[in-house]
PDB file of C-alpha atoms in Angstrom:
ATOM      1  CA  UNK A   1     -20.729 -30.243  72.760  1.00 41.00           C
ATOM      2  CA  UNK A   2     -17.815 -29.418  70.477  1.00 43.00           C
ATOM      3  CA  UNK A   3     -18.599 -32.237  68.061  1.00 40.00           C
ATOM      4  CA  UNK A   4     -20.188 -31.538  64.678  1.00 44.00           C
ATOM      5  CA  UNK A   5     -22.653 -33.737  62.890  1.00 41.00           C
ATOM      6  CA  UNK A   6     -21.120 -35.618  59.961  1.00 45.00           C
ATOM      7  CA  UNK A   7     -21.682 -34.164  56.516  1.00 46.00           C
ATOM      8  CA  UNK A   8     -24.650 -35.763  54.762  1.00 44.00           C
ATOM      9  CA  UNK A   9     -23.819 -38.378  52.165  1.00 46.00           C
ATOM     10  CA  UNK A  10     -25.095 -37.866  48.623  1.00 44.00           C
ATOM     11  CA  UNK A  11     -27.515 -40.445  47.394  1.00 43.00           C
ATOM     12  CA  UNK A  12     -31.073 -41.123  46.423  1.00 45.00           C
ATOM     13  CA  UNK A  13     -32.338 -40.421  49.907  1.00 44.00           C
ATOM     14  CA  UNK A  14     -30.513 -37.134  50.335  1.00 54.00           C
ATOM     15  CA  UNK A  15     -32.861 -34.830  52.330  1.00 56.00           C
ATOM     16  CA  UNK A  16     -33.922 -31.450  50.917  1.00 66.00           C
ATOM     17  CA  UNK A  17     -31.998 -29.533  53.590  1.00 63.00           C
ATOM     18  CA  UNK A  18     -28.770 -31.287  52.546  1.00 67.00           C
ATOM     19  CA  UNK A  19     -29.348 -30.374  48.887  1.00 73.00           C
ATOM     20  CA  UNK A  20     -29.991 -26.781  49.930  1.00 78.00           C
ATOM     21  CA  UNK A  21     -26.725 -26.651  51.917  1.00 77.00           C
ATOM     22  CA  UNK A  22     -24.802 -28.063  48.957  1.00 81.00           C
ATOM     23  CA  UNK A  23     -26.482 -25.621  46.589  1.00 84.00           C
ATOM     24  CA  UNK A  24     -25.573 -22.617  48.723  1.00 84.00           C
ATOM     25  CA  UNK A  25     -21.974 -23.791  49.118  1.00 83.00           C
ATOM     26  CA  UNK A  26     -21.418 -24.371  45.392  1.00 87.00           C
ATOM     27  CA  UNK A  27     -23.065 -21.168  44.288  1.00 85.00           C
ATOM     28  CA  UNK A  28     -21.284 -19.121  46.969  1.00 83.00           C
ATOM     29  CA  UNK A  29     -17.867 -20.437  45.991  1.00 83.00           C
ATOM     30  CA  UNK A  30     -18.557 -20.040  42.273  1.00 84.00           C
ATOM     31  CA  UNK A  31     -19.621 -16.418  42.665  1.00 79.00           C
ATOM     32  CA  UNK A  32     -16.687 -15.668  44.973  1.00 75.00           C
ATOM     33  CA  UNK A  33     -14.356 -16.993  42.281  1.00 74.00           C
ATOM     34  CA  UNK A  34     -16.013 -14.741  39.690  1.00 73.00           C
ATOM     35  CA  UNK A  35     -17.057 -17.688  37.516  1.00 81.00           C
ATOM     36  CA  UNK A  36     -20.148 -17.937  35.394  1.00 84.00           C
ATOM     37  CA  UNK A  37     -22.317 -21.032  35.550  1.00 87.00           C
ATOM     38  CA  UNK A  38     -21.028 -22.068  32.113  1.00 86.00           C
ATOM     39  CA  UNK A  39     -17.385 -21.553  33.049  1.00 84.00           C
ATOM     40  CA  UNK A  40     -17.618 -23.717  36.157  1.00 87.00           C
ATOM     41  CA  UNK A  41     -19.578 -26.392  34.283  1.00 87.00           C
ATOM     42  CA  UNK A  42     -16.859 -26.529  31.634  1.00 85.00           C
ATOM     43  CA  UNK A  43     -14.095 -26.642  34.238  1.00 84.00           C
ATOM     44  CA  UNK A  44     -15.853 -29.467  36.067  1.00 85.00           C
ATOM     45  CA  UNK A  45     -16.674 -31.428  32.931  1.00 87.00           C
ATOM     46  CA  UNK A  46     -20.418 -31.274  33.593  1.00 89.00           C
ATOM     47  CA  UNK A  47     -23.324 -29.974  31.577  1.00 90.00           C
ATOM     48  CA  UNK A  48     -24.665 -26.546  32.435  1.00 89.00           C
ATOM     49  CA  UNK A  49     -28.050 -28.051  33.315  1.00 90.00           C
ATOM     50  CA  UNK A  50     -26.443 -30.499  35.753  1.00 90.00           C
ATOM     51  CA  UNK A  51     -24.633 -27.704  37.561  1.00 90.00           C
ATOM     52  CA  UNK A  52     -27.785 -25.578  37.562  1.00 89.00           C
ATOM     53  CA  UNK A  53     -29.626 -28.454  39.236  1.00 88.00           C
ATOM     54  CA  UNK A  54     -26.945 -28.660  41.939  1.00 87.00           C
ATOM     55  CA  UNK A  55     -27.007 -24.909  42.595  1.00 86.00           C
ATOM     56  CA  UNK A  56     -30.789 -24.722  42.790  1.00 86.00           C
ATOM     57  CA  UNK A  57     -31.120 -27.855  44.911  1.00 84.00           C
ATOM     58  CA  UNK A  58     -33.517 -29.392  42.390  1.00 85.00           C
ATOM     59  CA  UNK A  59     -31.296 -32.365  41.538  1.00 83.00           C
ATOM     60  CA  UNK A  60     -29.762 -35.103  43.646  1.00 82.00           C
ATOM     61  CA  UNK A  61     -26.136 -35.302  42.410  1.00 83.00           C
ATOM     62  CA  UNK A  62     -23.926 -38.284  42.949  1.00 79.00           C
ATOM     63  CA  UNK A  63     -20.567 -38.164  44.669  1.00 77.00           C
ATOM     64  CA  UNK A  64     -18.779 -38.227  41.310  1.00 77.00           C
ATOM     65  CA  UNK A  65     -20.455 -35.001  40.162  1.00 84.00           C
ATOM     66  CA  UNK A  66     -19.846 -33.306  43.509  1.00 83.00           C
ATOM     67  CA  UNK A  67     -16.215 -34.372  43.380  1.00 81.00           C
ATOM     68  CA  UNK A  68     -15.783 -32.805  39.933  1.00 85.00           C
ATOM     69  CA  UNK A  69     -17.285 -29.527  41.132  1.00 87.00           C
ATOM     70  CA  UNK A  70     -15.096 -29.553  44.232  1.00 83.00           C
ATOM     71  CA  UNK A  71     -11.957 -30.188  42.161  1.00 82.00           C
ATOM     72  CA  UNK A  72     -12.798 -27.379  39.733  1.00 84.00           C
ATOM     73  CA  UNK A  73     -13.344 -24.964  42.620  1.00 83.00           C
ATOM     74  CA  UNK A  74     -10.263 -26.110  44.495  1.00 77.00           C
ATOM     75  CA  UNK A  75     -12.408 -27.250  47.415  1.00 74.00           C
ATOM     76  CA  UNK A  76     -12.802 -30.364  49.492  1.00 71.00           C
ATOM     77  CA  UNK A  77     -15.900 -32.493  48.985  1.00 69.00           C
ATOM     78  CA  UNK A  78     -16.576 -32.393  52.713  1.00 66.00           C
ATOM     79  CA  UNK A  79     -16.656 -28.599  52.689  1.00 67.00           C
ATOM     80  CA  UNK A  80     -19.312 -28.552  49.994  1.00 73.00           C
ATOM     81  CA  UNK A  81     -21.416 -31.241  51.620  1.00 70.00           C
ATOM     82  CA  UNK A  82     -21.237 -29.430  54.949  1.00 61.00           C
ATOM     83  CA  UNK A  83     -22.661 -26.350  53.245  1.00 61.00           C
ATOM     84  CA  UNK A  84     -19.682 -24.065  53.864  1.00 57.00           C
ATOM     85  CA  UNK A  85     -19.713 -21.299  51.226  1.00 56.00           C
ATOM     86  CA  UNK A  86     -16.206 -20.038  52.044  1.00 51.00           C
ATOM     87  CA  UNK A  87     -13.240 -21.342  50.046  1.00 45.00           C
ATOM     88  CA  UNK A  88     -10.573 -21.583  52.730  1.00 40.00           C
ATOM     89  CA  UNK A  89     -10.408 -25.382  52.832  1.00 41.00           C
ATOM     90  CA  UNK A  90      -8.022 -25.658  49.845  1.00 39.00           C
ATOM     91  CA  UNK A  91      -4.303 -24.789  49.991  1.00 38.00           C
ATOM     92  CA  UNK A  92      -4.591 -22.748  46.779  1.00 38.00           C
ATOM     93  CA  UNK A  93      -7.752 -20.908  47.827  1.00 35.00           C
ATOM     94  CA  UNK A  94      -6.012 -17.526  47.977  1.00 36.00           C
ATOM     95  CA  UNK A  95      -5.280 -17.789  44.248  1.00 39.00           C
ATOM     96  CA  UNK A  96      -8.907 -18.406  43.364  1.00 34.00           C
ATOM     97  CA  UNK A  97     -10.394 -15.015  44.118  1.00 32.00           C
ATOM     98  CA  UNK A  98      -8.768 -12.731  41.585  1.00 32.00           C
ATOM     99  CA  UNK A  99      -9.728  -9.486  39.905  1.00 30.00           C
ATOM    100  CA  UNK A 100     -10.402  -9.465  36.193  1.00 34.00           C
ATOM    101  CA  UNK A 101      -7.185  -8.889  34.192  1.00 35.00           C
ATOM    102  CA  UNK A 102      -6.583  -5.218  33.379  1.00 33.00           C
ATOM    103  CA  UNK A 103      -6.877  -5.791  29.630  1.00 39.00           C
ATOM    104  CA  UNK A 104     -10.422  -7.082  30.181  1.00 37.00           C
ATOM    105  CA  UNK A 105     -11.558  -4.086  32.229  1.00 32.00           C
ATOM    106  CA  UNK A 106      -9.893  -1.101  30.604  1.00 34.00           C
ATOM    107  CA  UNK A 107      -7.453  -0.850  33.491  1.00 34.00           C
ATOM    108  CA  UNK A 108     -10.146  -0.136  36.092  1.00 32.00           C
ATOM    109  CA  UNK A 109      -9.768  -1.789  39.502  1.00 32.00           C
ATOM    110  CA  UNK A 110     -12.241  -4.581  40.079  1.00 33.00           C
ATOM    111  CA  UNK A 111     -13.489  -5.379  43.581  1.00 33.00           C
ATOM    112  CA  UNK A 112     -12.108  -8.588  44.998  1.00 36.00           C
ATOM    113  CA  UNK A 113     -14.000 -10.507  47.665  1.00 36.00           C
ATOM    114  CA  UNK A 114     -10.763 -11.317  49.468  1.00 37.00           C
ATOM    115  CA  UNK A 115      -8.433  -8.570  50.642  1.00 36.00           C
ATOM    116  CA  UNK A 116     -10.768  -5.566  50.433  1.00 35.00           C
ATOM    117  CA  UNK A 117     -12.368  -3.559  47.606  1.00 33.00           C
ATOM    118  CA  UNK A 118     -10.161  -3.096  44.574  1.00 35.00           C
ATOM    119  CA  UNK A 119      -7.306  -5.173  46.014  1.00 34.00           C
ATOM    120  CA  UNK A 120      -6.402  -8.163  43.921  1.00 38.00           C
ATOM    121  CA  UNK A 121      -4.138 -10.790  45.433  1.00 37.00           C
ATOM    122  CA  UNK A 122      -0.454 -10.250  44.724  1.00 37.00           C
ATOM    123  CA  UNK A 123      -0.371 -13.530  42.841  1.00 53.00           C
ATOM    124  CA  UNK A 124      -2.782 -12.414  40.091  1.00 59.00           C
ATOM    125  CA  UNK A 125      -0.361 -11.004  37.508  1.00 66.00           C
ATOM    126  CA  UNK A 126       2.286 -13.586  38.307  1.00 82.00           C
ATOM    127  CA  UNK A 127      -0.172 -16.442  37.990  1.00 84.00           C
ATOM    128  CA  UNK A 128      -1.438 -15.154  34.645  1.00 86.00           C
ATOM    129  CA  UNK A 129       2.105 -14.761  33.286  1.00 88.00           C
ATOM    130  CA  UNK A 130       3.048 -18.245  34.465  1.00 91.00           C
ATOM    131  CA  UNK A 131      -0.045 -19.718  32.810  1.00 92.00           C
ATOM    132  CA  UNK A 132       0.892 -18.060  29.504  1.00 92.00           C
ATOM    133  CA  UNK A 133       4.430 -19.418  29.706  1.00 92.00           C
ATOM    134  CA  UNK A 134       3.247 -22.938  30.521  1.00 93.00           C
ATOM    135  CA  UNK A 135       0.689 -22.757  27.698  1.00 94.00           C
ATOM    136  CA  UNK A 136       3.283 -21.634  25.168  1.00 93.00           C
ATOM    137  CA  UNK A 137       5.600 -24.440  26.258  1.00 92.00           C
ATOM    138  CA  UNK A 138       2.798 -26.950  25.663  1.00 93.00           C
ATOM    139  CA  UNK A 139       2.049 -25.405  22.274  1.00 92.00           C
ATOM    140  CA  UNK A 140       5.711 -25.319  21.230  1.00 90.00           C
ATOM    141  CA  UNK A 141       6.157 -29.017  22.016  1.00 89.00           C
ATOM    142  CA  UNK A 142       2.739 -30.447  21.094  1.00 91.00           C
ATOM    143  CA  UNK A 143       0.950 -27.898  18.911  1.00 91.00           C
ATOM    144  CA  UNK A 144      -2.402 -26.163  19.564  1.00 90.00           C
ATOM    145  CA  UNK A 145      -4.096 -29.402  20.568  1.00 90.00           C
ATOM    146  CA  UNK A 146      -1.588 -29.923  23.352  1.00 90.00           C
ATOM    147  CA  UNK A 147      -2.712 -26.835  25.273  1.00 92.00           C
ATOM    148  CA  UNK A 148      -5.182 -28.155  27.821  1.00 90.00           C
ATOM    149  CA  UNK A 149      -6.498 -25.881  30.592  1.00 89.00           C
ATOM    150  CA  UNK A 150      -6.635 -28.585  33.299  1.00 89.00           C
ATOM    151  CA  UNK A 151      -3.045 -29.566  32.430  1.00 92.00           C
ATOM    152  CA  UNK A 152      -1.940 -25.930  32.748  1.00 93.00           C
ATOM    153  CA  UNK A 153      -3.718 -25.710  36.114  1.00 91.00           C
ATOM    154  CA  UNK A 154      -2.030 -28.903  37.317  1.00 91.00           C
ATOM    155  CA  UNK A 155       1.422 -27.623  36.328  1.00 91.00           C
ATOM    156  CA  UNK A 156       0.763 -24.393  38.229  1.00 91.00           C
ATOM    157  CA  UNK A 157      -0.667 -26.221  41.239  1.00 89.00           C
ATOM    158  CA  UNK A 158      -3.982 -24.328  41.159  1.00 87.00           C
ATOM    159  CA  UNK A 159      -7.594 -25.450  40.651  1.00 86.00           C
ATOM    160  CA  UNK A 160      -8.793 -25.618  37.017  1.00 86.00           C
ATOM    161  CA  UNK A 161     -11.368 -22.912  37.779  1.00 85.00           C
ATOM    162  CA  UNK A 162      -8.539 -20.413  38.237  1.00 84.00           C
ATOM    163  CA  UNK A 163      -7.277 -20.958  34.697  1.00 88.00           C
ATOM    164  CA  UNK A 164     -10.806 -20.985  33.255  1.00 85.00           C
ATOM    165  CA  UNK A 165     -11.489 -17.701  35.029  1.00 81.00           C
ATOM    166  CA  UNK A 166      -8.581 -15.951  33.352  1.00 83.00           C
ATOM    167  CA  UNK A 167      -8.817 -17.458  29.863  1.00 87.00           C
ATOM    168  CA  UNK A 168     -12.318 -18.970  29.420  1.00 83.00           C
ATOM    169  CA  UNK A 169     -11.236 -21.421  26.684  1.00 88.00           C
ATOM    170  CA  UNK A 170      -8.292 -23.318  25.260  1.00 89.00           C
ATOM    171  CA  UNK A 171      -8.401 -21.216  22.090  1.00 92.00           C
ATOM    172  CA  UNK A 172      -8.103 -17.972  24.045  1.00 92.00           C
ATOM    173  CA  UNK A 173      -5.212 -19.366  26.059  1.00 94.00           C
ATOM    174  CA  UNK A 174      -3.348 -20.463  22.911  1.00 94.00           C
ATOM    175  CA  UNK A 175      -3.868 -17.050  21.326  1.00 93.00           C
ATOM    176  CA  UNK A 176      -2.778 -15.052  24.382  1.00 93.00           C
ATOM    177  CA  UNK A 177       0.260 -17.262  24.981  1.00 94.00           C
ATOM    178  CA  UNK A 178       1.513 -16.900  21.400  1.00 93.00           C
ATOM    179  CA  UNK A 179       0.738 -13.178  21.371  1.00 91.00           C
ATOM    180  CA  UNK A 180       2.774 -12.649  24.538  1.00 90.00           C
ATOM    181  CA  UNK A 181       5.696 -14.554  23.032  1.00 90.00           C
ATOM    182  CA  UNK A 182       5.628 -12.632  19.733  1.00 89.00           C
ATOM    183  CA  UNK A 183       5.293  -9.261  21.467  1.00 87.00           C
ATOM    184  CA  UNK A 184       8.293 -10.018  23.664  1.00 86.00           C
ATOM    185  CA  UNK A 185      10.320 -11.233  20.707  1.00 87.00           C
ATOM    186  CA  UNK A 186       9.433  -8.203  18.565  1.00 85.00           C
ATOM    187  CA  UNK A 187      10.460  -5.884  21.393  1.00 83.00           C
ATOM    188  CA  UNK A 188      13.840  -7.624  21.549  1.00 83.00           C
ATOM    189  CA  UNK A 189      14.294  -7.273  17.785  1.00 84.00           C
ATOM    190  CA  UNK A 190      13.553  -3.555  17.851  1.00 80.00           C
ATOM    191  CA  UNK A 191      15.877  -3.019  20.807  1.00 80.00           C
ATOM    192  CA  UNK A 192      18.697  -4.840  19.001  1.00 80.00           C
ATOM    193  CA  UNK A 193      18.176  -2.763  15.859  1.00 76.00           C
ATOM    194  CA  UNK A 194      18.125   0.543  17.734  1.00 67.00           C
ATOM    195  CA  UNK A 195      21.761   0.125  18.782  1.00 61.00           C
ATOM    196  CA  UNK A 196      23.072  -0.699  15.277  1.00 69.00           C
ATOM    197  CA  UNK A 197      24.645   1.407  12.556  1.00 80.00           C
ATOM    198  CA  UNK A 198      24.873   0.369   8.902  1.00 88.00           C
ATOM    199  CA  UNK A 199      22.661  -2.201   7.189  1.00 90.00           C
ATOM    200  CA  UNK A 200      25.133  -5.061   7.693  1.00 90.00           C
ATOM    201  CA  UNK A 201      25.258  -4.475  11.422  1.00 91.00           C
ATOM    202  CA  UNK A 202      21.489  -4.130  11.556  1.00 91.00           C
ATOM    203  CA  UNK A 203      21.036  -7.436   9.747  1.00 92.00           C
ATOM    204  CA  UNK A 204      23.487  -9.170  12.079  1.00 90.00           C
ATOM    205  CA  UNK A 205      21.698  -7.759  15.104  1.00 90.00           C
ATOM    206  CA  UNK A 206      18.240  -8.750  13.822  1.00 92.00           C
ATOM    207  CA  UNK A 207      19.202 -12.359  13.101  1.00 92.00           C
ATOM    208  CA  UNK A 208      21.189 -12.760  16.314  1.00 90.00           C
ATOM    209  CA  UNK A 209      18.317 -11.404  18.429  1.00 90.00           C
ATOM    210  CA  UNK A 210      15.797 -13.685  16.701  1.00 90.00           C
ATOM    211  CA  UNK A 211      17.981 -16.776  17.095  1.00 89.00           C
ATOM    212  CA  UNK A 212      19.024 -16.040  20.668  1.00 87.00           C
ATOM    213  CA  UNK A 213      15.443 -15.475  21.832  1.00 86.00           C
ATOM    214  CA  UNK A 214      14.420 -18.857  20.443  1.00 86.00           C
ATOM    215  CA  UNK A 215      17.465 -20.659  21.826  1.00 85.00           C
ATOM    216  CA  UNK A 216      16.982 -19.133  25.253  1.00 83.00           C
ATOM    217  CA  UNK A 217      13.449 -20.533  25.258  1.00 82.00           C
ATOM    218  CA  UNK A 218      14.630 -23.946  24.074  1.00 79.00           C
ATOM    219  CA  UNK A 219      17.221 -24.105  26.836  1.00 77.00           C
ATOM    220  CA  UNK A 220      14.469 -23.782  29.430  1.00 79.00           C
ATOM    221  CA  UNK A 221      11.629 -25.723  27.827  1.00 80.00           C
ATOM    222  CA  UNK A 222      13.052 -27.999  25.112  1.00 77.00           C
ATOM    223  CA  UNK A 223      12.986 -27.775  21.301  1.00 77.00           C
ATOM    224  CA  UNK A 224      10.322 -25.523  19.791  1.00 82.00           C
ATOM    225  CA  UNK A 225       8.748 -28.046  17.439  1.00 86.00           C
ATOM    226  CA  UNK A 226       5.771 -25.877  16.503  1.00 88.00           C
ATOM    227  CA  UNK A 227       6.037 -22.317  15.200  1.00 87.00           C
ATOM    228  CA  UNK A 228       3.462 -19.589  16.016  1.00 90.00           C
ATOM    229  CA  UNK A 229       2.241 -19.484  12.407  1.00 90.00           C
ATOM    230  CA  UNK A 230       1.101 -23.102  12.725  1.00 91.00           C
ATOM    231  CA  UNK A 231      -1.533 -22.082  15.279  1.00 92.00           C
ATOM    232  CA  UNK A 232      -3.354 -19.619  13.025  1.00 93.00           C
ATOM    233  CA  UNK A 233      -5.794 -22.124  11.439  1.00 94.00           C
ATOM    234  CA  UNK A 234      -7.007 -23.223  14.895  1.00 92.00           C
ATOM    235  CA  UNK A 235      -7.858 -19.698  16.119  1.00 93.00           C
ATOM    236  CA  UNK A 236     -10.758 -17.320  15.634  1.00 92.00           C
ATOM    237  CA  UNK A 237     -10.347 -15.127  12.570  1.00 91.00           C
ATOM    238  CA  UNK A 238      -9.671 -11.976  14.599  1.00 90.00           C
ATOM    239  CA  UNK A 239      -7.128 -13.757  16.770  1.00 91.00           C
ATOM    240  CA  UNK A 240      -5.363 -15.211  13.736  1.00 92.00           C
ATOM    241  CA  UNK A 241      -5.287 -11.780  12.101  1.00 91.00           C
ATOM    242  CA  UNK A 242      -3.731 -10.211  15.214  1.00 90.00           C
ATOM    243  CA  UNK A 243      -0.946 -12.806  15.316  1.00 91.00           C
ATOM    244  CA  UNK A 244      -0.413 -12.498  11.571  1.00 90.00           C
ATOM    245  CA  UNK A 245       0.133  -8.756  12.024  1.00 90.00           C
ATOM    246  CA  UNK A 246       2.816  -9.398  14.645  1.00 88.00           C
ATOM    247  CA  UNK A 247       4.585 -11.860  12.343  1.00 90.00           C
ATOM    248  CA  UNK A 248       4.259  -9.410   9.437  1.00 89.00           C
ATOM    249  CA  UNK A 249       5.800  -6.656  11.568  1.00 87.00           C
ATOM    250  CA  UNK A 250       8.950  -8.756  11.978  1.00 89.00           C
ATOM    251  CA  UNK A 251       8.933  -9.576   8.271  1.00 91.00           C
ATOM    252  CA  UNK A 252       8.501  -5.939   7.241  1.00 90.00           C
ATOM    253  CA  UNK A 253      11.235  -4.769   9.598  1.00 89.00           C
ATOM    254  CA  UNK A 254      13.693  -7.209   8.047  1.00 92.00           C
ATOM    255  CA  UNK A 255      12.692  -6.091   4.550  1.00 92.00           C
ATOM    256  CA  UNK A 256      13.315  -2.479   5.561  1.00 91.00           C
ATOM    257  CA  UNK A 257      16.844  -3.452   6.650  1.00 92.00           C
ATOM    258  CA  UNK A 258      17.455  -5.231   3.337  1.00 93.00           C
ATOM    259  CA  UNK A 259      16.193  -2.258   1.311  1.00 92.00           C
ATOM    260  CA  UNK A 260      18.436   0.072   3.311  1.00 91.00           C
ATOM    261  CA  UNK A 261      21.376  -2.159   2.416  1.00 91.00           C
ATOM    262  CA  UNK A 262      20.416  -2.102  -1.246  1.00 92.00           C
ATOM    263  CA  UNK A 263      20.230   1.693  -1.260  1.00 91.00           C
ATOM    264  CA  UNK A 264      23.644   1.895   0.405  1.00 90.00           C
ATOM    265  CA  UNK A 265      25.150  -0.584  -2.056  1.00 90.00           C
ATOM    266  CA  UNK A 266      25.964  -3.053   0.744  1.00 89.00           C
ATOM    267  CA  UNK A 267      23.584  -5.801  -0.409  1.00 91.00           C
ATOM    268  CA  UNK A 268      22.949  -7.425  -3.753  1.00 87.00           C
ATOM    269  CA  UNK A 269      19.701  -9.257  -3.014  1.00 82.00           C
ATOM    270  CA  UNK A 270      17.426  -8.208  -5.839  1.00 77.00           C
ATOM    271  CA  UNK A 271      14.462 -10.240  -4.608  1.00 87.00           C
ATOM    272  CA  UNK A 272      13.878  -8.702  -1.176  1.00 92.00           C
ATOM    273  CA  UNK A 273      10.764 -10.756  -0.419  1.00 92.00           C
ATOM    274  CA  UNK A 274      12.378 -14.130  -1.073  1.00 92.00           C
ATOM    275  CA  UNK A 275      15.588 -13.166   0.718  1.00 92.00           C
ATOM    276  CA  UNK A 276      13.623 -12.040   3.787  1.00 93.00           C
ATOM    277  CA  UNK A 277      11.649 -15.294   3.741  1.00 92.00           C
ATOM    278  CA  UNK A 278      14.840 -17.351   3.619  1.00 91.00           C
ATOM    279  CA  UNK A 279      16.492 -15.400   6.454  1.00 92.00           C
ATOM    280  CA  UNK A 280      13.403 -15.633   8.669  1.00 92.00           C
ATOM    281  CA  UNK A 281      13.121 -19.355   7.984  1.00 90.00           C
ATOM    282  CA  UNK A 282      16.765 -19.806   8.928  1.00 88.00           C
ATOM    283  CA  UNK A 283      16.516 -17.825  12.165  1.00 89.00           C
ATOM    284  CA  UNK A 284      13.173 -19.221  13.300  1.00 87.00           C
ATOM    285  CA  UNK A 285      14.072 -22.835  12.584  1.00 84.00           C
ATOM    286  CA  UNK A 286      17.267 -22.942  14.673  1.00 80.00           C
ATOM    287  CA  UNK A 287      15.391 -23.491  17.993  1.00 75.00           C
ATOM    288  CA  UNK A 288      13.462 -26.337  16.359  1.00 75.00           C
ATOM    289  CA  UNK A 289      16.509 -28.466  15.582  1.00 73.00           C
ATOM    290  CA  UNK A 290      19.201 -27.314  18.014  1.00 66.00           C
ATOM    291  CA  UNK A 291      20.214 -29.807  20.736  1.00 63.00           C
ATOM    292  CA  UNK A 292      22.285 -29.285  23.857  1.00 60.00           C
ATOM    293  CA  UNK A 293      24.625 -32.115  22.899  1.00 56.00           C
ATOM    294  CA  UNK A 294      25.956 -30.009  20.021  1.00 54.00           C
ATOM    295  CA  UNK A 295      28.007 -28.190  22.691  1.00 58.00           C
ATOM    296  CA  UNK A 296      27.677 -24.756  21.110  1.00 61.00           C
ATOM    297  CA  UNK A 297      26.896 -21.607  23.045  1.00 70.00           C
ATOM    298  CA  UNK A 298      23.753 -19.715  22.088  1.00 66.00           C
ATOM    299  CA  UNK A 299      25.832 -16.686  21.124  1.00 74.00           C
ATOM    300  CA  UNK A 300      28.024 -18.801  18.807  1.00 82.00           C
ATOM    301  CA  UNK A 301      25.009 -20.340  17.079  1.00 83.00           C
ATOM    302  CA  UNK A 302      23.454 -16.894  16.642  1.00 85.00           C
ATOM    303  CA  UNK A 303      26.678 -15.477  15.158  1.00 87.00           C
ATOM    304  CA  UNK A 304      26.877 -18.359  12.669  1.00 87.00           C
ATOM    305  CA  UNK A 305      23.256 -17.782  11.620  1.00 88.00           C
ATOM    306  CA  UNK A 306      23.867 -14.032  11.234  1.00 89.00           C
ATOM    307  CA  UNK A 307      26.943 -14.644   9.060  1.00 90.00           C
ATOM    308  CA  UNK A 308      24.982 -17.040   6.856  1.00 90.00           C
ATOM    309  CA  UNK A 309      22.225 -14.422   6.473  1.00 91.00           C
ATOM    310  CA  UNK A 310      24.827 -11.896   5.311  1.00 90.00           C
ATOM    311  CA  UNK A 311      26.057 -14.354   2.695  1.00 89.00           C
ATOM    312  CA  UNK A 312      22.551 -14.495   1.258  1.00 86.00           C
ATOM    313  CA  UNK A 313      22.652 -10.863   0.245  1.00 84.00           C
ATOM    314  CA  UNK A 314      26.207  -9.526   0.583  1.00 72.00           C
ATOM    315  CA  UNK A 315      27.941  -7.684  -2.237  1.00 60.00           C
ATOM    316  CA  UNK A 316      31.582  -8.586  -2.817  1.00 50.00           C
ATOM    317  CA  UNK A 317      33.640 -11.447  -1.409  1.00 43.00           C
ATOM    318  CA  UNK A 318      30.777 -13.947  -1.590  1.00 47.00           C
ATOM    319  CA  UNK A 319      28.269 -14.176  -4.398  1.00 45.00           C
ATOM    320  CA  UNK A 320      24.715 -13.530  -3.215  1.00 44.00           C
ATOM    321  CA  UNK A 321      22.688 -16.703  -2.799  1.00 44.00           C
ATOM    322  CA  UNK A 322      19.534 -15.174  -4.316  1.00 44.00           C
ATOM    323  CA  UNK A 323      20.041 -13.298  -7.584  1.00 44.00           C
ATOM    324  CA  UNK A 324      17.763 -12.090 -10.320  1.00 42.00           C
ATOM    325  CA  UNK A 325      17.110 -14.981 -12.692  1.00 38.00           C
TER     326      UNK A 325
END
């Protein structure tokens, strides 16, 4: 009496009741995960019409298609074929049902179907932050084309649908990952500058903070072969403009430091724009070539870079490297 009938096998002779059970299970799990039909189709590598046919019970999908849907949802094939709409048959199921990120909802709580109204799982913000870090690591080592949502999901140990839910597309994930990195880096630069005094100290602090942030990343993830600016052509125009503004904010802050030094008579760099470009190139390129086998501490490398930046524009002792021609 306690035995259950085996799940129906997909095939040409699949009965209508089996297709209906599969349809209800797929649609129930998709809606519980907060995914649109298009998002799940993309995550599963199927056309939207194919998935629509599965969810409406009007098509007779093969095991391969059902397997792709199950993998994208983080489910077992048997659970879908048995018509179970719940998502508890996957070890990462608790990470599937998540509220929309706050920046997509204006900060309003969004009902979650697991854990009660307005209660998102505790893993939501952590999972999103981890995905951004993994995505930036892929970008830094392989460029924009290396950021693949299924790869990010695999590295996090979650179903691809989870990553698609948060980011919708590779382009969005690349943009958000680089934006998070630049915002964090800019915050560090401003914090370093706030504790400084004269222009020389401010310049040292700016360059050291920029170099140390990049080296700290490289220590954890490997050399940063691709710079954020290299992603701009692959993004939507508004996304590229937003990242360009963050890069320009760093550039303008450095120029303000150089102009302050000129007014105080501490610097002799007549061409502020070119000097700033050279200093930024120096500081941003260190994480791209530095290797652990050089046996230098991050702080030492940053101090050397800061001293070289001072030589580019210092008055007295050393001739400035960029003069008026």
